[in-house]
Amino acid sequence: MNGKLFTILLLCACTQINVHAQQREYAIAVHGGAGVMTGLENDAERAAAYYSALDTALMIGNEILSAGGEGEKAVLAVISYLEDNPLFNAGKGATVTAEGTFELDAAIMLGKDLSAGAVAGVKTVRHPIRAAYAVITGSEHVMLSGAGAERFAAEQGLEIVDNMYFATPRTMRWVEQFKKESGKNGTVGCVALDTHGNLAAGTSTGGMLRKNWGRIGDAPVIGAGTYADNSSCAVSCTGHGEYFIRHAVAYNLCARYRHLKETVTDAAHFIIHQELNSEAGNGGLIAVDKDGNIAMPFNSGGMFRGFLYKEKGASAIVREAGIGKEMKKL
């Protein structure tokens, strides 16, 4: 092969390496749980409430990111809002344990240095996501649980409430019907890419309905329900936590992106639709990669989800949300 032809072939080959969508200035995605959503198709009022909540969450994140704020600050603000919204299974409105009490889990991870914090089984911390972040900033640990996590949160100056603060008339009246109810409460999560190129992910949940023995799901487990790494993606999961733990779903996605060079969409869809399935591993995830590309697959009947991003040089943001299979512009 002559030198000229070799040079041309080499240049052509190089142009195919690391081809990706235009890098976005910033991006954010949220979820509010996955499950059976068919009942919402005939309940326009409830569906509108979920769309409004998702839109509010996205705009809270946008206010921070558009001003150059850090991704973890957007994640904290968004999830704190969702923890205060009784539509979701996180914070106020969390589902109950078999004993009729409330035990909450949360985690947050920063992609810039892989710092991570989590709390599990807390009963009196109003915003578990803020307790998780305090584990990063105020301790040398990654995960704290139970009474120790609550004591730590109090020492960090976080708001402490009575366990029944998390109850709502709906959770107490209809607890035995939660499993059958469409449009049910769901775990919440947020992933963000900020203007500095840093990724962050957070997840918060009340856990599985009628859970026993201090059960902990995937949400606070770093690498299972929550993960962020600036070299790949930020991920937050929702679904049957035992399967998400076994498959290390959040880390698995980042590893496929980084080592197999799959797109965030291909990696996410393979895990949700191939490694997991709707019978064993029901649920979904949200992910944003280092370039601002977003994936939100689910293998259940639906997933409360939404995204927002701004292209570099663009004057307007793009934002959409969905409950069932379809997305709609907000």
Short mmCIF file of C-alpha atoms in Angstrom, two decimals:
data_model
loop_
_atom_site.label_atom_id
_atom_site.label_comp_id
_atom_site.label_asym_id
_atom_site.label_seq_id
_atom_site.Cartn_x
_atom_site.Cartn_y
_atom_site.Cartn_z
CA MET A 1 0.00 0.00 0.00
CA ASN A 2 1.45 3.36 -0.95
CA GLY A 3 1.95 6.05 1.65
CA LYS A 4 -0.65 8.42 0.24
CA LEU A 5 -3.42 5.81 0.28
CA PHE A 6 -2.43 4.70 3.77
CA THR A 7 -2.64 8.31 5.00
CA ILE A 8 -6.09 8.77 3.45
CA LEU A 9 -7.39 5.54 5.02
CA LEU A 10 -5.92 6.51 8.39
CA LEU A 11 -7.57 9.93 8.29
CA CYS A 12 -10.92 8.37 7.36
CA ALA A 13 -10.64 5.89 10.21
CA CYS A 14 -9.78 8.60 12.70
CA THR A 15 -12.88 10.59 11.79
CA GLN A 16 -15.02 7.67 13.01
CA ILE A 17 -13.56 7.65 16.51
CA ASN A 18 -15.51 9.27 19.36
CA VAL A 19 -18.24 10.60 17.08
CA HIS A 20 -21.10 11.82 19.28
CA ALA A 21 -23.90 14.31 19.44
CA GLN A 22 -23.10 17.97 19.97
CA GLN A 23 -22.05 18.50 23.55
CA ARG A 24 -24.81 20.21 25.47
CA GLU A 25 -24.24 23.16 27.74
CA TYR A 26 -26.07 21.36 30.53
CA ALA A 27 -28.68 18.63 30.93
CA ILE A 28 -30.88 17.19 33.64
CA ALA A 29 -33.31 14.27 33.93
CA VAL A 30 -35.68 13.22 36.68
CA HIS A 31 -37.80 10.18 37.49
CA GLY A 32 -40.60 9.52 39.92
CA GLY A 33 -40.78 5.74 39.85
CA ALA A 34 -41.82 3.00 37.44
CA GLY A 35 -44.75 0.61 37.45
CA VAL A 36 -48.28 0.12 36.11
CA MET A 37 -49.59 3.43 34.78
CA THR A 38 -52.67 2.36 32.79
CA GLY A 39 -55.13 3.91 35.25
CA LEU A 40 -53.73 7.37 34.61
CA GLU A 41 -54.89 7.22 30.98
CA ASN A 42 -58.45 7.71 32.24
CA ASP A 43 -57.61 10.12 35.03
CA ALA A 44 -56.62 13.38 33.42
CA GLU A 45 -56.55 15.27 36.71
CA ARG A 46 -54.05 12.92 38.38
CA ALA A 47 -51.94 12.70 35.23
CA ALA A 48 -51.80 16.50 35.09
CA ALA A 49 -50.60 16.57 38.70
CA TYR A 50 -47.70 14.27 37.87
CA TYR A 51 -46.76 16.24 34.76
CA SER A 52 -46.85 19.45 36.79
CA ALA A 53 -44.60 17.93 39.46
CA LEU A 54 -42.10 16.69 36.89
CA ASP A 55 -42.07 20.08 35.17
CA THR A 56 -41.53 21.90 38.47
CA ALA A 57 -38.65 19.55 39.32
CA LEU A 58 -37.00 20.18 35.96
CA MET A 59 -37.33 23.94 36.26
CA ILE A 60 -35.85 23.88 39.77
CA GLY A 61 -32.83 22.15 38.30
CA ASN A 62 -32.73 24.50 35.32
CA GLU A 63 -32.62 27.57 37.53
CA ILE A 64 -29.44 26.28 39.17
CA LEU A 65 -27.71 24.86 36.10
CA SER A 66 -28.48 27.82 33.81
CA ALA A 67 -26.78 30.11 36.34
CA GLY A 68 -23.63 27.99 36.28
CA GLY A 69 -24.46 26.15 39.48
CA GLU A 70 -23.02 22.75 40.34
CA GLY A 71 -24.76 19.58 39.30
CA GLU A 72 -24.94 18.22 42.83
CA LYS A 73 -26.73 21.37 43.97
CA ALA A 74 -29.33 20.85 41.25
CA VAL A 75 -29.73 17.19 42.24
CA LEU A 76 -30.15 18.13 45.91
CA ALA A 77 -32.73 20.83 45.18
CA VAL A 78 -34.73 18.69 42.77
CA ILE A 79 -34.86 15.63 45.01
CA SER A 80 -35.62 17.73 48.09
CA TYR A 81 -38.64 19.09 46.22
CA LEU A 82 -39.75 15.59 45.23
CA GLU A 83 -39.27 14.37 48.81
CA ASP A 84 -41.77 17.04 49.89
CA ASN A 85 -44.28 16.06 47.18
CA PRO A 86 -46.72 13.38 48.43
CA LEU A 87 -47.26 12.05 44.90
CA PHE A 88 -44.02 10.10 45.18
CA ASN A 89 -42.56 7.34 47.33
CA ALA A 90 -39.84 9.46 48.90
CA GLY A 91 -40.02 11.63 51.99
CA LYS A 92 -43.57 12.89 52.54
CA GLY A 93 -45.89 10.26 51.12
CA ALA A 94 -43.40 7.39 51.38
CA THR A 95 -44.87 3.92 51.50
CA VAL A 96 -45.00 1.99 54.76
CA THR A 97 -43.23 -1.00 56.25
CA ALA A 98 -45.01 -4.12 57.48
CA GLU A 99 -45.10 -2.46 60.92
CA GLY A 100 -46.84 0.63 59.54
CA THR A 101 -43.81 2.90 59.97
CA PHE A 102 -41.63 4.73 57.48
CA GLU A 103 -38.00 3.88 56.64
CA LEU A 104 -36.27 5.94 53.98
CA ASP A 105 -33.13 5.52 51.89
CA ALA A 106 -31.17 7.93 49.71
CA ALA A 107 -27.83 8.31 47.94
CA ILE A 108 -25.92 10.91 45.97
CA MET A 109 -22.69 10.61 43.97
CA LEU A 110 -20.44 13.19 42.33
CA GLY A 111 -18.77 12.26 39.09
CA LYS A 112 -15.88 14.69 39.42
CA ASP A 113 -14.14 12.75 42.20
CA LEU A 114 -16.37 9.69 42.78
CA SER A 115 -17.31 10.94 46.22
CA ALA A 116 -20.54 9.37 47.39
CA GLY A 117 -22.86 9.42 50.37
CA ALA A 118 -25.86 7.33 51.38
CA VAL A 119 -28.25 6.77 54.25
CA ALA A 120 -30.52 3.77 54.78
CA GLY A 121 -33.42 3.02 57.06
CA VAL A 122 -33.78 6.53 58.44
CA LYS A 123 -37.07 7.33 60.16
CA THR A 124 -36.84 10.96 61.28
CA VAL A 125 -34.82 12.88 58.67
CA ARG A 126 -37.07 15.11 56.62
CA HIS A 127 -34.79 15.14 53.58
CA PRO A 128 -32.81 11.89 53.33
CA ILE A 129 -31.03 13.16 50.19
CA ARG A 130 -29.51 15.99 52.24
CA ALA A 131 -28.39 13.52 54.87
CA ALA A 132 -26.74 11.48 52.12
CA TYR A 133 -24.90 14.58 50.91
CA ALA A 134 -23.86 15.38 54.48
CA VAL A 135 -22.19 11.96 54.62
CA ILE A 136 -19.88 13.25 51.86
CA THR A 137 -19.20 16.64 53.39
CA GLY A 138 -19.24 15.76 57.08
CA SER A 139 -17.82 12.27 57.43
CA GLU A 140 -15.18 9.91 56.09
CA HIS A 141 -17.77 7.27 55.24
CA VAL A 142 -20.01 6.37 52.30
CA MET A 143 -23.11 4.82 53.89
CA LEU A 144 -24.73 5.26 57.30
CA SER A 145 -27.86 3.45 58.46
CA GLY A 146 -30.60 3.50 61.04
CA ALA A 147 -30.17 5.29 64.34
CA GLY A 148 -26.56 6.15 63.59
CA ALA A 149 -27.54 7.92 60.38
CA GLU A 150 -30.26 9.82 62.23
CA ARG A 151 -27.87 10.92 64.98
CA PHE A 152 -25.37 12.03 62.35
CA ALA A 153 -28.05 14.00 60.47
CA ALA A 154 -29.08 15.77 63.66
CA GLU A 155 -25.46 16.64 64.44
CA GLN A 156 -25.16 18.10 60.93
CA GLY A 157 -28.08 20.41 61.62
CA LEU A 158 -30.57 18.76 59.28
CA GLU A 159 -34.29 18.96 59.99
CA ILE A 160 -35.53 16.11 62.19
CA VAL A 161 -39.23 15.20 62.24
CA ASP A 162 -41.53 12.66 63.86
CA ASN A 163 -41.86 9.45 61.87
CA MET A 164 -45.54 10.11 61.18
CA TYR A 165 -44.58 13.31 59.35
CA PHE A 166 -44.07 11.11 56.29
CA ALA A 167 -47.64 9.79 56.36
CA THR A 168 -50.45 11.18 54.26
CA PRO A 169 -54.16 10.39 54.45
CA ARG A 170 -53.71 8.40 51.27
CA THR A 171 -50.87 6.23 52.53
CA MET A 172 -52.69 5.42 55.74
CA ARG A 173 -56.11 4.83 54.16
CA TRP A 174 -55.15 2.89 51.09
CA VAL A 175 -52.00 1.04 52.12
CA GLU A 176 -53.49 -2.40 51.43
CA GLN A 177 -54.39 -1.32 47.89
CA PHE A 178 -51.04 0.17 46.84
CA LYS A 179 -49.95 -2.95 44.97
CA LYS A 180 -53.10 -2.93 42.84
CA GLU A 181 -53.31 0.80 42.31
CA SER A 182 -52.24 2.25 38.97
CA GLY A 183 -50.28 5.47 39.01
CA LYS A 184 -48.85 4.50 42.38
CA ASN A 185 -46.15 6.36 44.25
CA GLY A 186 -42.60 5.84 43.07
CA THR A 187 -38.97 6.26 44.02
CA VAL A 188 -37.48 9.58 42.84
CA GLY A 189 -34.16 10.36 41.21
CA CYS A 190 -32.22 13.04 39.38
CA VAL A 191 -29.12 13.09 37.19
CA ALA A 192 -27.38 16.22 35.94
CA LEU A 193 -24.54 17.48 33.78
CA ASP A 194 -23.54 21.02 34.72
CA THR A 195 -21.83 23.75 32.71
CA HIS A 196 -18.46 22.77 34.19
CA GLY A 197 -18.72 19.28 32.71
CA ASN A 198 -19.39 17.58 36.04
CA LEU A 199 -21.95 14.82 36.49
CA ALA A 200 -24.03 14.05 39.57
CA ALA A 201 -26.71 11.49 40.43
CA GLY A 202 -29.11 11.11 43.34
CA THR A 203 -31.93 8.76 44.35
CA SER A 204 -34.39 8.80 47.25
CA THR A 205 -37.08 6.30 48.25
CA GLY A 206 -39.42 5.00 50.90
CA GLY A 207 -38.59 1.53 49.69
CA MET A 208 -40.74 -1.51 49.04
CA LEU A 209 -44.30 -1.59 50.34
CA ARG A 210 -44.66 -3.61 53.57
CA LYS A 211 -40.96 -4.38 53.75
CA ASN A 212 -39.68 -6.41 56.72
CA TRP A 213 -36.49 -6.70 58.80
CA GLY A 214 -34.98 -3.35 57.82
CA ARG A 215 -34.88 -4.27 54.13
CA ILE A 216 -32.71 -1.97 52.00
CA GLY A 217 -33.12 -1.73 48.23
CA ASP A 218 -30.89 -0.49 45.44
CA ALA A 219 -31.45 3.27 45.81
CA PRO A 220 -28.76 3.90 48.50
CA VAL A 221 -26.38 1.25 47.18
CA ILE A 222 -23.65 2.97 45.18
CA GLY A 223 -23.28 1.17 41.86
CA ALA A 224 -26.70 -0.48 42.05
CA GLY A 225 -29.29 2.28 42.11
CA THR A 226 -27.04 5.34 41.97
CA TYR A 227 -23.73 6.09 40.25
CA ALA A 228 -21.86 8.98 38.60
CA ASP A 229 -18.48 9.22 36.92
CA ASN A 230 -17.31 12.15 34.79
CA SER A 231 -15.66 9.75 32.37
CA SER A 232 -18.99 8.15 31.52
CA CYS A 233 -22.47 8.80 32.92
CA ALA A 234 -24.70 9.64 35.86
CA VAL A 235 -27.43 7.10 36.61
CA SER A 236 -30.44 6.81 38.92
CA CYS A 237 -32.61 3.68 38.98
CA THR A 238 -36.12 2.74 40.07
CA GLY A 239 -37.75 -0.66 40.28
CA HIS A 240 -37.41 -4.04 41.98
CA GLY A 241 -34.29 -3.22 43.97
CA GLU A 242 -33.10 -6.77 44.62
CA TYR A 243 -32.53 -7.30 40.89
CA PHE A 244 -30.90 -3.91 40.39
CA ILE A 245 -28.47 -4.78 43.18
CA ARG A 246 -27.65 -8.20 41.71
CA HIS A 247 -26.94 -6.68 38.32
CA ALA A 248 -25.13 -3.61 39.69
CA VAL A 249 -27.23 -1.72 37.16
CA ALA A 250 -25.98 1.85 37.63
CA TYR A 251 -22.29 0.93 37.53
CA ASN A 252 -22.92 -1.64 34.79
CA LEU A 253 -24.28 1.07 32.52
CA CYS A 254 -21.26 3.30 33.09
CA ALA A 255 -18.90 0.37 32.49
CA ARG A 256 -20.56 -0.55 29.20
CA TYR A 257 -20.35 3.08 28.09
CA ARG A 258 -16.69 3.40 29.06
CA HIS A 259 -15.26 -0.01 28.16
CA LEU A 260 -17.50 -1.23 25.34
CA LYS A 261 -17.87 2.27 23.87
CA GLU A 262 -21.64 1.89 23.71
CA THR A 263 -23.83 4.98 23.63
CA VAL A 264 -25.70 5.77 26.83
CA THR A 265 -28.92 4.79 25.04
CA ASP A 266 -27.63 1.43 23.82
CA ALA A 267 -26.08 0.57 27.19
CA ALA A 268 -29.20 1.54 29.12
CA HIS A 269 -31.56 -0.32 26.81
CA PHE A 270 -29.47 -3.49 26.87
CA ILE A 271 -29.47 -3.60 30.65
CA ILE A 272 -33.16 -2.81 31.12
CA HIS A 273 -34.52 -4.90 28.25
CA GLN A 274 -31.98 -7.73 28.03
CA GLU A 275 -30.26 -8.27 31.37
CA LEU A 276 -33.41 -7.43 33.30
CA ASN A 277 -36.99 -8.15 32.29
CA SER A 278 -40.49 -7.15 33.30
CA GLU A 279 -41.05 -10.26 35.43
CA ALA A 280 -37.71 -10.33 37.27
CA GLY A 281 -36.24 -6.86 37.44
CA ASN A 282 -39.20 -4.64 36.70
CA GLY A 283 -38.31 -0.97 36.53
CA GLY A 284 -36.27 1.60 34.68
CA LEU A 285 -33.56 4.23 34.94
CA ILE A 286 -32.50 7.70 33.89
CA ALA A 287 -28.98 8.47 32.69
CA VAL A 288 -27.06 11.37 31.24
CA ASP A 289 -23.60 10.99 29.72
CA LYS A 290 -20.64 13.35 29.76
CA ASP A 291 -21.87 15.01 26.56
CA GLY A 292 -25.40 15.59 27.78
CA ASN A 293 -27.09 12.72 25.94
CA ILE A 294 -30.00 11.28 27.90
CA ALA A 295 -31.54 7.80 28.18
CA MET A 296 -34.69 6.85 30.11
CA PRO A 297 -35.66 3.21 29.35
CA PHE A 298 -38.12 1.15 31.39
CA ASN A 299 -39.55 -2.36 31.05
CA SER A 300 -42.69 -1.73 33.13
CA GLY A 301 -46.03 -0.29 32.08
CA GLY A 302 -44.73 3.23 32.53
CA MET A 303 -42.31 5.51 34.34
CA PHE A 304 -42.71 9.05 35.60
CA ARG A 305 -39.83 10.83 33.89
CA GLY A 306 -38.69 14.06 32.31
CA PHE A 307 -35.63 15.74 30.85
CA LEU A 308 -34.35 19.20 30.10
CA TYR A 309 -31.25 20.36 28.26
CA LYS A 310 -29.71 23.36 26.54
CA GLU A 311 -27.51 23.05 23.51
CA LYS A 312 -24.37 25.15 23.41
CA GLY A 313 -25.14 28.41 21.65
CA ALA A 314 -28.91 27.88 21.78
CA SER A 315 -31.21 30.50 23.23
CA ALA A 316 -33.91 28.12 24.46
CA ILE A 317 -34.09 24.97 26.54
CA VAL A 318 -35.71 21.71 25.49
CA ARG A 319 -37.85 19.86 28.02
CA GLU A 320 -40.23 16.91 27.87
CA ALA A 321 -41.94 14.56 30.29
CA GLY A 322 -43.75 11.26 30.14
CA ILE A 323 -45.77 8.82 32.20
CA GLY A 324 -46.56 5.98 29.80
CA LYS A 325 -44.81 5.16 26.55
CA GLU A 326 -45.17 8.60 25.02
CA MET A 327 -43.30 11.79 25.86
CA LYS A 328 -44.77 15.26 25.53
CA LYS A 329 -43.24 18.71 25.32
CA LEU A 330 -43.68 20.93 28.37
#
